Amino acid sequence: MPYLKLKADIFTYDKKTLFHAGTEITEAALKDIVSLNNTKHFKSYTLMQHESIKKDLIGCISQPPYQWIFSLGDEYSALLKFMGKVQLIQPVLETVDFLKHYDIYTYHHTLTVFTLSTLVASYMIDNYQDHISEVMSSPTHDIGKICVPLSILQKSDPLTRNELDVLEQHPVSGYLLLSHYNKDTDNIAAVVARDHHEKRNGTGYPYGIHLDNPISEIVVVCDIYDALISLRPYRPVPYDNRTALEVITEMAMRNEINADAVKVLIGLNRKDKPDHRKIVLSKEKRGTPPRLNNYRKIAEDDSST
Ligand SMILES: [Fe+2]
Ligand SMILES: [Fe+2]
């Protein structure tokens, strides 16, 4: 992992500080994060057996456009059955539950991206049913947001440079939290949390790596799509579905995100659910982006460095 100096503390949902702001994330720091976890074994729990999580998840995908994306007949039941096998270790499940009370948007977004990524993976990953541990990675991609103060997470005005730096540390915070709990810095959930704002062409953050892990790439596309069509503090009106699909199409054509995952989403949005391999991406633009959008905008009067 490339060098990085933390801009903000990293702490668990039950307020144990793992690292203080200013810590340099070196190989030695990564070893510490694993050894700091002296609990021998965490019990695993089935995510979908957690009553409120299952109910909330079904609620999230009953809203448009998800209600027609998931109009899949028997395939929908098979998907839920498969998701029913996904297990999370106790502190990770508790962190997902904590998110519900901390920031309801991130919680709903987490469940939606999990469900949508699983569906997209079912079209793109051969024998996806054998990849449960990878599917497990999407309900935790934004887990690092528990380390971002609500004053930043829910701010509607443009952020200061310093606030944006704290917000954009959430992939690293998620990576460190999940490495800590799993006692493994290479586990797929931690890697997906770390890389979910990276791009194929290296224009993402926090490291600007060239993303080429199929599971991370599916989560990236579903993450962007869900964020675009959702109400966000920094953008009072969401993108309509057509415009959101045009935005992700454009990003795929710039090689920022995975084109096949975008094609799967386009196909799922059509009534006849065509095979994504027959879909051709087009530059045609008919949608109108929302007028007000402070996403990643820095406050003009920002005097912080
Ligand atoms: Fe994120
Ligand atoms: Fe996200």
PDB file of N, CA, C and O and ligand atoms in Angstrom, residues 105 109-110 113 141-142 145 170 196-197 223-224 227, ligand 2:
ATOM      1  N   TYR A 105     -28.638   7.671   5.405  1.00  0.00           N
ATOM      2  CA  TYR A 105     -28.375   7.581   3.961  1.00  0.00           C
ATOM      3  C   TYR A 105     -27.305   6.523   3.691  1.00  0.00           C
ATOM      4  O   TYR A 105     -27.484   5.650   2.843  1.00  0.00           O
ATOM      5  N   HIS A 109     -27.760   3.217   1.483  1.00  0.00           N
ATOM      6  CA  HIS A 109     -26.872   3.121   0.314  1.00  0.00           C
ATOM      7  C   HIS A 109     -26.056   1.823   0.392  1.00  0.00           C
ATOM      8  O   HIS A 109     -25.896   1.108  -0.602  1.00  0.00           O
ATOM      9  N   THR A 110     -25.570   1.502   1.582  1.00  0.00           N
ATOM     10  CA  THR A 110     -24.783   0.292   1.801  1.00  0.00           C
ATOM     11  C   THR A 110     -25.579  -0.961   1.414  1.00  0.00           C
ATOM     12  O   THR A 110     -25.081  -1.839   0.704  1.00  0.00           O
ATOM     13  N   VAL A 113     -26.272  -0.944  -2.475  1.00  0.00           N
ATOM     14  CA  VAL A 113     -25.088  -1.284  -3.282  1.00  0.00           C
ATOM     15  C   VAL A 113     -24.753  -2.772  -3.123  1.00  0.00           C
ATOM     16  O   VAL A 113     -24.377  -3.438  -4.087  1.00  0.00           O
ATOM     17  N   HIS A 141     -18.506  -1.501   2.020  1.00  0.00           N
ATOM     18  CA  HIS A 141     -17.593  -0.638   1.251  1.00  0.00           C
ATOM     19  C   HIS A 141     -17.441   0.753   1.877  1.00  0.00           C
ATOM     20  O   HIS A 141     -16.386   1.358   1.792  1.00  0.00           O
ATOM     21  N   ASP A 142     -18.499   1.288   2.518  1.00  0.00           N
ATOM     22  CA  ASP A 142     -18.452   2.643   3.085  1.00  0.00           C
ATOM     23  C   ASP A 142     -18.334   2.630   4.608  1.00  0.00           C
ATOM     24  O   ASP A 142     -18.639   3.636   5.252  1.00  0.00           O
ATOM     25  N   LYS A 145     -17.009   5.444   6.837  1.00  0.00           N
ATOM     26  CA  LYS A 145     -17.718   6.713   7.077  1.00  0.00           C
ATOM     27  C   LYS A 145     -18.062   6.906   8.552  1.00  0.00           C
ATOM     28  O   LYS A 145     -18.392   8.014   8.955  1.00  0.00           O
ATOM     29  N   HIS A 170     -12.318   8.119   4.036  1.00  0.00           N
ATOM     30  CA  HIS A 170     -13.164   6.989   4.444  1.00  0.00           C
ATOM     31  C   HIS A 170     -12.786   5.653   3.784  1.00  0.00           C
ATOM     32  O   HIS A 170     -12.924   4.615   4.430  1.00  0.00           O
ATOM     33  N   HIS A 196     -12.826   1.528  -3.517  1.00  0.00           N
ATOM     34  CA  HIS A 196     -14.098   1.788  -4.190  1.00  0.00           C
ATOM     35  C   HIS A 196     -14.248   3.206  -4.752  1.00  0.00           C
ATOM     36  O   HIS A 196     -15.249   3.509  -5.390  1.00  0.00           O
ATOM     37  N   HIS A 197     -13.254   4.077  -4.532  1.00  0.00           N
ATOM     38  CA  HIS A 197     -13.279   5.386  -5.217  1.00  0.00           C
ATOM     39  C   HIS A 197     -12.118   5.499  -6.209  1.00  0.00           C
ATOM     40  O   HIS A 197     -11.821   6.586  -6.700  1.00  0.00           O
ATOM     41  N   ASP A 223     -21.975   1.744  -6.847  1.00  0.00           N
ATOM     42  CA  ASP A 223     -21.823   2.829  -5.864  1.00  0.00           C
ATOM     43  C   ASP A 223     -22.118   4.186  -6.528  1.00  0.00           C
ATOM     44  O   ASP A 223     -22.891   4.997  -6.003  1.00  0.00           O
ATOM     45  N   ILE A 224     -21.530   4.419  -7.692  1.00  0.00           N
ATOM     46  CA  ILE A 224     -21.725   5.711  -8.376  1.00  0.00           C
ATOM     47  C   ILE A 224     -23.184   5.842  -8.813  1.00  0.00           C
ATOM     48  O   ILE A 224     -23.818   6.882  -8.609  1.00  0.00           O
ATOM     49  N   ALA A 227     -25.451   6.566  -5.851  1.00  0.00           N
ATOM     50  CA  ALA A 227     -25.234   7.923  -5.321  1.00  0.00           C
ATOM     51  C   ALA A 227     -25.883   8.963  -6.243  1.00  0.00           C
ATOM     52  O   ALA A 227     -26.483   9.937  -5.775  1.00  0.00           O
TER      53      ALA A 227
HETATM   54 FE    FE B   2     -20.625   4.300  -1.394  1.00  0.00          FE
END
